[in-house]
CSV table of C-alpha atoms in Angstrom, one decimal:
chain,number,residue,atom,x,y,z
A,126,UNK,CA,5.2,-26.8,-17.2
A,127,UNK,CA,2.9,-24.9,-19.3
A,128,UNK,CA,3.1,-22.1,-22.1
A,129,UNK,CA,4.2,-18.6,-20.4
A,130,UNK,CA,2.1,-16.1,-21.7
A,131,UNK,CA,2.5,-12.3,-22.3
A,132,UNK,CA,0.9,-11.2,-19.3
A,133,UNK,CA,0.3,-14.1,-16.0
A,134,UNK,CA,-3.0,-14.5,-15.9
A,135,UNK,CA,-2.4,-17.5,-14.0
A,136,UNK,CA,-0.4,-16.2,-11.3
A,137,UNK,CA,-3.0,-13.1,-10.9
A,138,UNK,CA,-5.9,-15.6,-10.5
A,139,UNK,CA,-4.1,-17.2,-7.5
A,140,UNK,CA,-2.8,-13.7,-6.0
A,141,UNK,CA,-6.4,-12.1,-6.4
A,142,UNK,CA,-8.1,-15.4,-5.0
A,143,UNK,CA,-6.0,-15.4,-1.9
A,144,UNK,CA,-6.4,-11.6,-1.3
A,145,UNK,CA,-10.0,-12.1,-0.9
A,146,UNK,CA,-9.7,-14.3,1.3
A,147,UNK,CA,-7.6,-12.2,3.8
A,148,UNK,CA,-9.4,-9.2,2.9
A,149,UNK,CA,-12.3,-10.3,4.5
A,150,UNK,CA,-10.2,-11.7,7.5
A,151,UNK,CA,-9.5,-7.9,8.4
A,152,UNK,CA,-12.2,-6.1,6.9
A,153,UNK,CA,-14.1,-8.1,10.2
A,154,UNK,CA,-10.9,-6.5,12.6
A,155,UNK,CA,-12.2,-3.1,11.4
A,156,UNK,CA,-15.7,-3.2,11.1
A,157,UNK,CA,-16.7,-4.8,14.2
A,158,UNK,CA,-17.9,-1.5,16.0
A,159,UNK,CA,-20.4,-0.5,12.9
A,160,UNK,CA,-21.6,-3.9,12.2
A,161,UNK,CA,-23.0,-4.3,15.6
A,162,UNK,CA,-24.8,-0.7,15.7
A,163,UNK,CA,-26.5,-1.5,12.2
A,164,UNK,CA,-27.3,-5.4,13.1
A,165,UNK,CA,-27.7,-4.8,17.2
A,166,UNK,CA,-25.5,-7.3,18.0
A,167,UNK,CA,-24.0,-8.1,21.3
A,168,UNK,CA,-20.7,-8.9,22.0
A,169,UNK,CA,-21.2,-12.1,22.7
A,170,UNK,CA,-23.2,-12.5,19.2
A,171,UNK,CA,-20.8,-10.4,17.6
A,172,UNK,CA,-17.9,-12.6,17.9
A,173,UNK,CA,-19.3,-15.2,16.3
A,174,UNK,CA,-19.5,-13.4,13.1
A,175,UNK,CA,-15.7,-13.5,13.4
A,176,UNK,CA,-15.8,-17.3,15.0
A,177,UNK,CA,-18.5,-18.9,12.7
A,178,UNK,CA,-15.6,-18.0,9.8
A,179,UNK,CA,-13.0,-19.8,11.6
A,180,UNK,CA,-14.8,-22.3,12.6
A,181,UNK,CA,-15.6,-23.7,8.9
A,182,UNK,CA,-12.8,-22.7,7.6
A,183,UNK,CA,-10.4,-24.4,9.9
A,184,UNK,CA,-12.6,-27.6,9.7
A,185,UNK,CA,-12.8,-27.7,5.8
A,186,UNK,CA,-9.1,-26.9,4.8
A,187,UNK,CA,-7.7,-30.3,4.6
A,188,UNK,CA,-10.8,-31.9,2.8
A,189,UNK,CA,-10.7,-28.6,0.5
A,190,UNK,CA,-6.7,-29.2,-0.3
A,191,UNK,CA,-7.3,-33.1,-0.8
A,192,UNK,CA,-10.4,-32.7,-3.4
A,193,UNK,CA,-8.5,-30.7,-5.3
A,194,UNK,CA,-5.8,-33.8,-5.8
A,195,UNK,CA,-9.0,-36.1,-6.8
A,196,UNK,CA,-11.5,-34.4,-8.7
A,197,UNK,CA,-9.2,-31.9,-10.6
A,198,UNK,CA,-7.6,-28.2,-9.0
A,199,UNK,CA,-9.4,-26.4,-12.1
A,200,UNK,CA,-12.9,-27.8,-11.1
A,201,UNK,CA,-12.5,-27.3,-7.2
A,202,UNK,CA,-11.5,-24.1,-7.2
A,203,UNK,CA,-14.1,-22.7,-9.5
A,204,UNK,CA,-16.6,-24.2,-7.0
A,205,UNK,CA,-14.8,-22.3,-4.0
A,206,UNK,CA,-15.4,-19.5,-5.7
A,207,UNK,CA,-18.7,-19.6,-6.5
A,208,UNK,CA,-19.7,-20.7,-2.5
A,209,UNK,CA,-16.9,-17.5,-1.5
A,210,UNK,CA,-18.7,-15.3,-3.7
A,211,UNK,CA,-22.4,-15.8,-2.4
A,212,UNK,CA,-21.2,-16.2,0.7
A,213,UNK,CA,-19.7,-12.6,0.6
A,214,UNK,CA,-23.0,-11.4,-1.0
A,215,UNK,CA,-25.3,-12.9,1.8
A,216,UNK,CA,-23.0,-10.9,4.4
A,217,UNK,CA,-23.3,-8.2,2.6
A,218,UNK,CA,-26.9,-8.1,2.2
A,219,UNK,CA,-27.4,-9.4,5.9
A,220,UNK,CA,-29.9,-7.5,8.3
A,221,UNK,CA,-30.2,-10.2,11.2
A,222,UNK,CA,-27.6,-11.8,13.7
A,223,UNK,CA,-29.0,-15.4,12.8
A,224,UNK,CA,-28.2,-14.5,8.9
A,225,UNK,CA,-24.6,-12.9,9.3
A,226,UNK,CA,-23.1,-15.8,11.2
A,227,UNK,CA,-24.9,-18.1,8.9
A,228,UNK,CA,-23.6,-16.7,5.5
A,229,UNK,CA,-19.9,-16.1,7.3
A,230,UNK,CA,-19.7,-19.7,7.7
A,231,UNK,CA,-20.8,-20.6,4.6
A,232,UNK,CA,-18.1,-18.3,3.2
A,233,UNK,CA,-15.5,-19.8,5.7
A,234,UNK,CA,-16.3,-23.1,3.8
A,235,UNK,CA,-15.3,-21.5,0.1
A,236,UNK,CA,-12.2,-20.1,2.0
A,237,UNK,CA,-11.3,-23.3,2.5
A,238,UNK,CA,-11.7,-24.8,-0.6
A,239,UNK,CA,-9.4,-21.7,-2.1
A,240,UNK,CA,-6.6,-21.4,0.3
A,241,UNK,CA,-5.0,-24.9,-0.3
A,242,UNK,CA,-6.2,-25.1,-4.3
A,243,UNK,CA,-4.6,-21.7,-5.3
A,244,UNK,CA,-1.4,-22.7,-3.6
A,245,UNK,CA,-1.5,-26.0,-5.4
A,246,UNK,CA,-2.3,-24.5,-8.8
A,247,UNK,CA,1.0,-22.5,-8.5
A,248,UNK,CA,3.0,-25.7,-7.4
A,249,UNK,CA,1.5,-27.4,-11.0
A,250,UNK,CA,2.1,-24.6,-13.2
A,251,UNK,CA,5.8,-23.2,-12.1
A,252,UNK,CA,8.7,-24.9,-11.9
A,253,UNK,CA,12.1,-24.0,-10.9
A,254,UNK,CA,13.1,-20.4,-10.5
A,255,UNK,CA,9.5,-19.8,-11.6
A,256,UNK,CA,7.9,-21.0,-9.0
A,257,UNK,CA,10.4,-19.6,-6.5
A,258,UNK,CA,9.2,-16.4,-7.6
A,259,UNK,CA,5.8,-17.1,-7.7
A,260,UNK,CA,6.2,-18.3,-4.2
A,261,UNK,CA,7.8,-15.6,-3.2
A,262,UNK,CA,4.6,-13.1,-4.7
A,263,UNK,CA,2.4,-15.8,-2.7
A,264,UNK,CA,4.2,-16.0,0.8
A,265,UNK,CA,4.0,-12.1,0.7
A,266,UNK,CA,0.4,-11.9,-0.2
A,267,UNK,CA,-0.1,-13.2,3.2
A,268,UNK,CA,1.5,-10.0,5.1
A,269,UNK,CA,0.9,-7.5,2.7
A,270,UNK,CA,-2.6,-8.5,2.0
A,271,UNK,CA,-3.6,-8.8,5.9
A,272,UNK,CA,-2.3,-4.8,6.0
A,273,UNK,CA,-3.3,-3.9,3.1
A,274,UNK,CA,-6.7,-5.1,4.5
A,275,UNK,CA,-6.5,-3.0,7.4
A,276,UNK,CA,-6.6,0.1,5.6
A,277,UNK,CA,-9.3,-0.9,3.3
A,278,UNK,CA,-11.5,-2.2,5.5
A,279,UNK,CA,-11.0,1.4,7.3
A,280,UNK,CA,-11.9,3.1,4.6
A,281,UNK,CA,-14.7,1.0,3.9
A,282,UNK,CA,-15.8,0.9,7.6
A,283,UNK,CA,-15.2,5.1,8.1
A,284,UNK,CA,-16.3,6.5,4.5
A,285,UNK,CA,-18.9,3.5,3.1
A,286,UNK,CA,-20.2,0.9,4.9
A,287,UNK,CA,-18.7,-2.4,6.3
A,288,UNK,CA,-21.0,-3.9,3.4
A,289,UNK,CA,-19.1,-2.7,0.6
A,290,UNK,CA,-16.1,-4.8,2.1
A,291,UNK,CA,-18.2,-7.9,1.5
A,292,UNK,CA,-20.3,-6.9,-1.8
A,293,UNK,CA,-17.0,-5.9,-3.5
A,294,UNK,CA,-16.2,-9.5,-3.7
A,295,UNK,CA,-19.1,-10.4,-6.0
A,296,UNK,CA,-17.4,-8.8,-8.8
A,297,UNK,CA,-14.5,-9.9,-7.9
A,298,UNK,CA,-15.1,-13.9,-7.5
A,299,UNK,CA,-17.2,-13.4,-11.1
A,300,UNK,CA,-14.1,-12.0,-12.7
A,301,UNK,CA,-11.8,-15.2,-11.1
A,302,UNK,CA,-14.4,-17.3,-12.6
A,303,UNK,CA,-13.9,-16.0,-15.9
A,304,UNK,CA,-10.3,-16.0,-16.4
A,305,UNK,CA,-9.8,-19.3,-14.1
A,306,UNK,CA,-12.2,-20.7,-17.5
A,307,UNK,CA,-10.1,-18.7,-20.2
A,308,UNK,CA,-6.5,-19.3,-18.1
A,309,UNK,CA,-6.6,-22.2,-16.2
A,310,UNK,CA,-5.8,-25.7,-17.6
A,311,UNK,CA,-8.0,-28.7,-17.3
A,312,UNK,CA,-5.7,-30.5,-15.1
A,313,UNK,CA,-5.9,-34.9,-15.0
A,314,UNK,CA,-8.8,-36.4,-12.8
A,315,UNK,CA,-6.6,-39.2,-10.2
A,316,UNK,CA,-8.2,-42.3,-9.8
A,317,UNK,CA,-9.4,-43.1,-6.4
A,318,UNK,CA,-11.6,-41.7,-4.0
A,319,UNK,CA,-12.1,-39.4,-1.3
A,320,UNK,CA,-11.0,-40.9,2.7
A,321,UNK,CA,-15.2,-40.4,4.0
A,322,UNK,CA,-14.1,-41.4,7.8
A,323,UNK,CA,-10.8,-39.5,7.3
A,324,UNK,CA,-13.0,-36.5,5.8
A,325,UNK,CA,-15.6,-36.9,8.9
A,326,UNK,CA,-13.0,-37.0,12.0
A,327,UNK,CA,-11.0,-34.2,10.2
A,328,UNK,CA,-13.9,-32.1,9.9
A,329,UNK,CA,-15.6,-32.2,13.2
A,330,UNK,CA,-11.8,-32.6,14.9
A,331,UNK,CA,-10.7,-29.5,13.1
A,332,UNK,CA,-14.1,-27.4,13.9
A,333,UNK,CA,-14.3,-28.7,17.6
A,334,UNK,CA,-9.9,-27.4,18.3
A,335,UNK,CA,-11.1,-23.7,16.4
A,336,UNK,CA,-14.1,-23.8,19.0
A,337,UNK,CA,-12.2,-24.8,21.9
A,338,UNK,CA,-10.5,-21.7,20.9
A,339,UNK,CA,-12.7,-19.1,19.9
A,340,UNK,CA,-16.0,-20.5,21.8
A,341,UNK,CA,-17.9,-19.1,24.5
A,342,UNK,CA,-19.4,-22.5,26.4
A,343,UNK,CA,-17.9,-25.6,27.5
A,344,UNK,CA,-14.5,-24.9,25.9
A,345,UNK,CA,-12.5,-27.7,27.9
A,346,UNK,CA,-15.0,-30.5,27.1
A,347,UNK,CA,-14.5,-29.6,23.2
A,348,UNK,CA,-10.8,-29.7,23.6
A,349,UNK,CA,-11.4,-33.5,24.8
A,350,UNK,CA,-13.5,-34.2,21.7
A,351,UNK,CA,-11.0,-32.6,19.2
A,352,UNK,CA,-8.3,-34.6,20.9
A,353,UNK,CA,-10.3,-37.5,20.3
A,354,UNK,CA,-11.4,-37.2,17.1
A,355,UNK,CA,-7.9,-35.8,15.6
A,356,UNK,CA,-6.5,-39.0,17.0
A,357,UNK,CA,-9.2,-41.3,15.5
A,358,UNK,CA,-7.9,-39.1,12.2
A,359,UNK,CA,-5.2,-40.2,12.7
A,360,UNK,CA,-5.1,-43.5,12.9
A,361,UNK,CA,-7.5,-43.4,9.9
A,362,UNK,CA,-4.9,-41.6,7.7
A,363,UNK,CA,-2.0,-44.1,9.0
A,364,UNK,CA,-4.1,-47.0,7.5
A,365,UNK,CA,-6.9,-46.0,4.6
A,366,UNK,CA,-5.3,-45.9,0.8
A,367,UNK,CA,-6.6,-42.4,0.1
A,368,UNK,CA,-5.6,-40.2,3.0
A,369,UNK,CA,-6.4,-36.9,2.8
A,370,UNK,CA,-3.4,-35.8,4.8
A,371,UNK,CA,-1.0,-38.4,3.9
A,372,UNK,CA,1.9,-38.6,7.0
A,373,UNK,CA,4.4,-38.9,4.5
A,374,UNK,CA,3.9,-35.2,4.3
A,375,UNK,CA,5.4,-35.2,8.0
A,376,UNK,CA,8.3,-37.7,7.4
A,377,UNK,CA,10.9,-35.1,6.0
A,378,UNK,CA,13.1,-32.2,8.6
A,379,UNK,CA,11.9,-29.3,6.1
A,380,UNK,CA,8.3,-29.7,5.7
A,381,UNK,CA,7.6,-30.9,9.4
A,382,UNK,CA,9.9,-27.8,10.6
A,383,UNK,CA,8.0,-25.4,7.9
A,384,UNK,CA,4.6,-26.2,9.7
A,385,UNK,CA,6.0,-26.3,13.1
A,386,UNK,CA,7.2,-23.3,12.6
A,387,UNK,CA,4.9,-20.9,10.2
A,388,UNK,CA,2.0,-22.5,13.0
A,389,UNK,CA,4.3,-20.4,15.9
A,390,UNK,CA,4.9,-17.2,13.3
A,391,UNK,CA,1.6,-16.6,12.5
A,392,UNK,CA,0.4,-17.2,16.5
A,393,UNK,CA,2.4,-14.3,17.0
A,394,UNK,CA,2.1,-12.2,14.0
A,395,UNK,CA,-1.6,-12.1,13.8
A,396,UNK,CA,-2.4,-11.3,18.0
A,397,UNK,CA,0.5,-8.4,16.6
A,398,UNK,CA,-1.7,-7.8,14.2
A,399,UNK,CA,-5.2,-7.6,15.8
A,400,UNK,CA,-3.7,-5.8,19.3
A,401,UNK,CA,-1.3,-3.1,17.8
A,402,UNK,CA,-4.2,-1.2,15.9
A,403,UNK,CA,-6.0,-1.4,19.1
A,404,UNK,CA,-3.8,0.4,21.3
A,405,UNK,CA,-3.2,3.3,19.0
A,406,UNK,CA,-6.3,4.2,18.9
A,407,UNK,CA,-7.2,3.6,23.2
A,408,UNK,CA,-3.4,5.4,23.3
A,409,UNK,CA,-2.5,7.4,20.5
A,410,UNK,CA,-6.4,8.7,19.4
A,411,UNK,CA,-5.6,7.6,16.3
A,412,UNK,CA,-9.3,6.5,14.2
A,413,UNK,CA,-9.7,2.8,13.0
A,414,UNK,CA,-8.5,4.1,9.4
A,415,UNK,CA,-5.3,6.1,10.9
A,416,UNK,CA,-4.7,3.1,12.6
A,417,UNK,CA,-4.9,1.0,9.3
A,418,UNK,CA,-2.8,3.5,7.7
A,419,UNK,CA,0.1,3.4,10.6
A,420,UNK,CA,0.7,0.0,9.4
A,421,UNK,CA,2.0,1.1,5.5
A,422,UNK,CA,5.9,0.8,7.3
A,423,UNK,CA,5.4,-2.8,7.5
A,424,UNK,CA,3.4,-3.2,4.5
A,425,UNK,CA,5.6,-1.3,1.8
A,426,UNK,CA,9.3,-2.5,3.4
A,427,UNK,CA,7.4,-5.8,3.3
A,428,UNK,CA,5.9,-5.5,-0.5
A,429,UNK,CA,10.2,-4.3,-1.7
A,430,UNK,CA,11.7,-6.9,0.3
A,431,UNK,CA,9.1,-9.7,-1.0
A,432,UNK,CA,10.7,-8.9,-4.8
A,433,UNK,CA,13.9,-9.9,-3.6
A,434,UNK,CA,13.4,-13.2,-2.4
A,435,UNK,CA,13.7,-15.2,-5.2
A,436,UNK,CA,17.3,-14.0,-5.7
A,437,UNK,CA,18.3,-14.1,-2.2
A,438,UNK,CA,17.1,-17.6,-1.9
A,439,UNK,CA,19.2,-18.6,-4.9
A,440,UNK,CA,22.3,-16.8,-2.8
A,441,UNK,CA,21.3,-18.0,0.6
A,442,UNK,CA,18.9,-20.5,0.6
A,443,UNK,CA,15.7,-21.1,1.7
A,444,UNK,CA,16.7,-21.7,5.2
A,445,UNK,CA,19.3,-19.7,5.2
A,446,UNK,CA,16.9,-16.7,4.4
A,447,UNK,CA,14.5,-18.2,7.0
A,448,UNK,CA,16.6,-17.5,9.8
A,449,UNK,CA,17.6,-13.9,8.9
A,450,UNK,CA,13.5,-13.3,8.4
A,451,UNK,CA,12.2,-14.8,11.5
A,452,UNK,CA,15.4,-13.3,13.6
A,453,UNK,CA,14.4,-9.7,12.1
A,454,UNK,CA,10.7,-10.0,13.2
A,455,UNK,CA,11.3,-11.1,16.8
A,456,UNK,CA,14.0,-8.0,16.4
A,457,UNK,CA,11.2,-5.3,15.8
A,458,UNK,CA,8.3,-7.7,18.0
A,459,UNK,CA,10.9,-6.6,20.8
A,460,UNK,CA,11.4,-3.3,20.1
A,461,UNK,CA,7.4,-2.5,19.9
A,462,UNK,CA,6.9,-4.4,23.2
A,463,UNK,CA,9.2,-1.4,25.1
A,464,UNK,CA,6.9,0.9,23.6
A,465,UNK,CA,5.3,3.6,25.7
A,466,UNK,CA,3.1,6.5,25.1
A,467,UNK,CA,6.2,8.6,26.3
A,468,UNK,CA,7.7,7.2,23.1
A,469,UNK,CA,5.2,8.1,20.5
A,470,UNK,CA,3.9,6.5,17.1
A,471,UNK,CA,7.5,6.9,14.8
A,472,UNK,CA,10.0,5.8,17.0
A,473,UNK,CA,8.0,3.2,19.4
A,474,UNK,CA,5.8,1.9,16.4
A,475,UNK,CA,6.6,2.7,12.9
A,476,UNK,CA,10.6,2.2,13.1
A,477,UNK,CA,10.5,-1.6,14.8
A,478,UNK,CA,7.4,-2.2,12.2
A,479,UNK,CA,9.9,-1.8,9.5
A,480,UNK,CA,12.1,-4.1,10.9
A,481,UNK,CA,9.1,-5.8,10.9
A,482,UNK,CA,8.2,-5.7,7.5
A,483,UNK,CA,11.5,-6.6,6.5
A,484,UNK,CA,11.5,-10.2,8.3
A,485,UNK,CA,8.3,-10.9,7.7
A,486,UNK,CA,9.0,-10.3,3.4
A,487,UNK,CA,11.5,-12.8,4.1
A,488,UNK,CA,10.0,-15.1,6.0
A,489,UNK,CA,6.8,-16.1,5.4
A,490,UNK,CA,7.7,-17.3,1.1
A,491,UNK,CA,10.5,-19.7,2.6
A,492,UNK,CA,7.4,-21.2,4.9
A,493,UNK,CA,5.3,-21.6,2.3
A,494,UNK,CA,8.0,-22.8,-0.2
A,495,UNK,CA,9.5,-25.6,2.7
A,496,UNK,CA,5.9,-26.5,3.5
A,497,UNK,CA,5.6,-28.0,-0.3
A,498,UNK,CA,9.0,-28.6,-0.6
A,499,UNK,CA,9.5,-32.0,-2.6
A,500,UNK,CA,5.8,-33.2,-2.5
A,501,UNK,CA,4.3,-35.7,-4.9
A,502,UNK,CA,2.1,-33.9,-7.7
A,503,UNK,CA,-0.6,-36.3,-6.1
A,504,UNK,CA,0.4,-35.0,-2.9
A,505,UNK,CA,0.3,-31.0,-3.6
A,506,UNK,CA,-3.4,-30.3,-2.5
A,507,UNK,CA,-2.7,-32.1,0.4
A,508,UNK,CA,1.3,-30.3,1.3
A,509,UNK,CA,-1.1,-27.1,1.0
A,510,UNK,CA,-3.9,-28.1,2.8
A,511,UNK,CA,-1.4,-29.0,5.9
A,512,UNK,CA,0.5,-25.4,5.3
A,513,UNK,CA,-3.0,-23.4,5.0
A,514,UNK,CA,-4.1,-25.1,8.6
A,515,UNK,CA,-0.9,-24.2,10.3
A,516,UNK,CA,-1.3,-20.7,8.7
A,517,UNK,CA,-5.3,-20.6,10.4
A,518,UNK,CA,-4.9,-22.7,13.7
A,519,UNK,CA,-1.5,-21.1,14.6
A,520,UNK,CA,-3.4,-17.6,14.2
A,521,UNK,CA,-5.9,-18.2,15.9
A,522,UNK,CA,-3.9,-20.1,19.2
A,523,UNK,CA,-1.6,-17.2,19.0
A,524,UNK,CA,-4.1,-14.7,18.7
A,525,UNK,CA,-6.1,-16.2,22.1
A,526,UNK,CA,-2.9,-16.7,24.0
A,527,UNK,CA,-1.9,-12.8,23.3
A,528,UNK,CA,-5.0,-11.3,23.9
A,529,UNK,CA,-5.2,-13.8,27.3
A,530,UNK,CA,-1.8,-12.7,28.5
A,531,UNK,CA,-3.0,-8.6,27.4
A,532,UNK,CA,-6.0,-9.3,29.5
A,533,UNK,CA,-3.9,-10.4,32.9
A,534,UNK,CA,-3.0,-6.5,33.5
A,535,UNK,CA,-5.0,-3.6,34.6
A,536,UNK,CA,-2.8,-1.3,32.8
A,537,UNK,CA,-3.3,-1.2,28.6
A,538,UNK,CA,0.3,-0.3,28.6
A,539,UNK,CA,1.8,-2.9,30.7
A,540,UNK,CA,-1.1,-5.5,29.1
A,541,UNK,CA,0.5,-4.8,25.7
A,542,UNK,CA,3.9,-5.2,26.4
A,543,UNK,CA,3.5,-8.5,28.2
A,544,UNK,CA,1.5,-9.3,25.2
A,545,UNK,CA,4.1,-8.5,22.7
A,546,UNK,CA,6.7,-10.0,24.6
A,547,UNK,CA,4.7,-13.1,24.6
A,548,UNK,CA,5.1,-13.0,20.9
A,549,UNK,CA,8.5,-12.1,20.5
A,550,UNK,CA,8.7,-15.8,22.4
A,551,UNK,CA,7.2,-17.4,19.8
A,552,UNK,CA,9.1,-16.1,17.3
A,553,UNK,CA,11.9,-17.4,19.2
A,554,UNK,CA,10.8,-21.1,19.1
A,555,UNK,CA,9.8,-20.5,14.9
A,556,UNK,CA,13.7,-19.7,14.6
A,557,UNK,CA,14.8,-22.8,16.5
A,558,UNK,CA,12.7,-24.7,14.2
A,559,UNK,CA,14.4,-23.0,11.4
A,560,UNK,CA,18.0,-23.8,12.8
A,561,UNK,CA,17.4,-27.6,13.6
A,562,UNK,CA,14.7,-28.5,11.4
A,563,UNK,CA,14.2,-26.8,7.9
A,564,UNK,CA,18.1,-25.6,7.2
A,565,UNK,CA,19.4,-29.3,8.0
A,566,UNK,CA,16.7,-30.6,6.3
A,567,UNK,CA,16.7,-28.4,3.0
A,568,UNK,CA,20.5,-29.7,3.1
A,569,UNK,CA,19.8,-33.1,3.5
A,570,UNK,CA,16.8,-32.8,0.4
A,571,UNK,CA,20.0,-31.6,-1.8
């Protein structure tokens, strides 16, 4: 445990890091539209500004949580940020199709190196109720700062340019290098080395299962390949010395449960996410920034109840707490799915997004808190590598299977309430992992 200091500097270097990195997850939800008029994209093309992202940084996030463990947190994370940070300029400063998807996936690489390293900084600095509190801040950085985002990137996209969304990063990144040098300690270098076939069948496993999901061409035969290559990974892991995902991380109830289950959350939260601003603009006229704005019901409940966790979870426990959360959000998922035009924004959208807000403030710092939950030191890149994956993969499975199941009805209407639905069933299986996986198991740990 280190020296608290007047002001966290530490615990604003990880909040700020991980903001970026869903700020430019949703800046690309609302500037779509103007970044194909300016580059003269198609749609084909243009989705692979979004999947080019992904696909990196899926494929990097468990090689970027395990270097961390080996060549030092302090060291790793500065170089995420310097790779975000030009990568972010470069898609700023892109005028091609060819460039764009090139400099996002270089980006998507530094995202990967930050996710898992800010979230095992914390778990080496805090201890005790501090780190349930920084927890807490960092589980609801991932709601708020994906709504937040929404409403930047409209602004950016309506009033600026889409560009500024990327360029404003530059600073940003240059002012995380700075105080990640002035705050940040120089952490111990472990002996050993990194898993290179481990590292190799991750990589190309992880990248082929985000294509076979976001891809355009010969989808089923990369399923078969990621298949193949995630099992050679492993076996690899089950024998090598230096895993990078060591299976130990799978052998307790609450961490297995925590990934099981934020993997399920965030499939339905995010295809919430990317399909509600959509349908009030095609069916309330609302603009991409009104939209963005129509979400602050779920952002601000989410942002007071987030403050509470940390003393709720010493009343009611981690798992406990992660029932009531994940109950509340398939609560309001339901109640949005009836919605109808008839029904209007307040009443069909804004109410059941509170509810909304409120579940999600509870839930998602218990995830990220049972995905770590008694890890090794050595092991604490890894624990977040594992919880950042679940975070991205079950997104972006989610986020397919809602807009699939939108697509199977000529009416928006009806194609958005099946969609919902379909979320508001996935919620459902998150809580039963929460009932008979991470509450037993969080008992067990005591």
């Amino acid at each position: 445990m280190h020296k608290r200091q007047p002001f966290d500097w530490i615990l604003l270097v990880i909040l700020l890091s991980y903001f970026m990195i869903l700020l430019d997850n949703s800046i690309i939800f609302t500037g779509t539209v103007k970044i194909a008029q300016d580059l003269h994209l198609n749609q084909s093309t243009l989705s692979w500004v979004s999947s080019a992202y992904s696909l990196t940084f899926g494929g990097f996030l468990l090689v970027g949580g395990r270097a961390g463990d080996l060549f030092g947190r302090r060291c790793v994370f500065q170089i995420g940020l310097v790779i975000f940070g030009l990568g972010s300029f470069l898609v700023g400063a892109a005028n091609s199709a060819v460039v764009i998807i090139a400099a996002r996936a270089f980006q998507g690489v530094g995202s990967a190196i930050l996710a898992p390293t800010t979230l095992a900084i914390l778990m080496d600095t805090y201890t005790g109720e501090q780190r349930v509190r920084a927890i807490g801040y960092y589980g609801a950085m991932a709601g708020i700062g994906a709504s937040v985002s929404l409403v930047i990137g409209g602004v950016f996209a309506s009033l600026l340019t889409w560009r500024v969304g990327f360029f404003i990063n530059v600073p940003l990144a240059v002012w995380m290098f700075y105080l990640s040098i002035r705050h940040l300690h120089h952490d111990q270098i472990q002996a050993g080395k990194l898993d290179w076939l481990g590292t190799f069948t991750s990589l190309l496993g992880m990248i082929a299962l985000v294509y076979s999901i976001v891809g355009t061409v010969g989808r089923l035969y990369t399923l078969g390949a990621a298949i193949i290559l995630l099992g050679l990974f492993i076996a690899q892991e089950a024998h090598t010395r230096q895993p990078i995902m060591p299976l130990r991380l799978f052998n307790e109830r609450q961490r297995l449960g925590a990934y099981l289950g934020r993997f399920l959350y965030m499939g339905a939260m995010l295809g919430f996410w990317f399909i509600t601003p959509q349908l009030m603009q095609s069916q309330l006229g609302f603009t991409p920034l009104m939209a963005g704005i129509a979400f602050f019901p779920l952002t601000i409940v989410n942002f007071l109840i987030a403050l509470q966790v940390a003393r709720l979870t010493a009343h009611l426990g981690n798992g406990g707490l992660l029932m009531i959360g994940i109950f509340l959000t398939g609560l309001g998922m339901f109640w949005i799915s009836r919605f109808t035009p008839a029904t209007g924004y307040w009443l069909g959208i804004a109410l059941p997004m509170a509810v909304i807000g409120v579940g999600q403030g509870l839930s998602l710092s218990p995830f990220t808190a049972a995905g770590v939950a008694n890890t090794r030191d050595a092991d604490a890149g890894a624990a977040s590598g594992v919880v950042n994956v679940m975070h991205q993969i079950g997104g972006s499975i989610g986020l397919s299977i809602l807009v699939a199941v939108e697509g199977q009805s000529t009416n928006a209407i009806t194609g958005f309430q099946h969609a919902i639905l379909t979320g508001a069933g996935l919620l459902l299986l998150a809580l039963l992992t929460a009932i008979f996986l991470i509450s037993p198991g969080e008992r067990r740990s005591h």
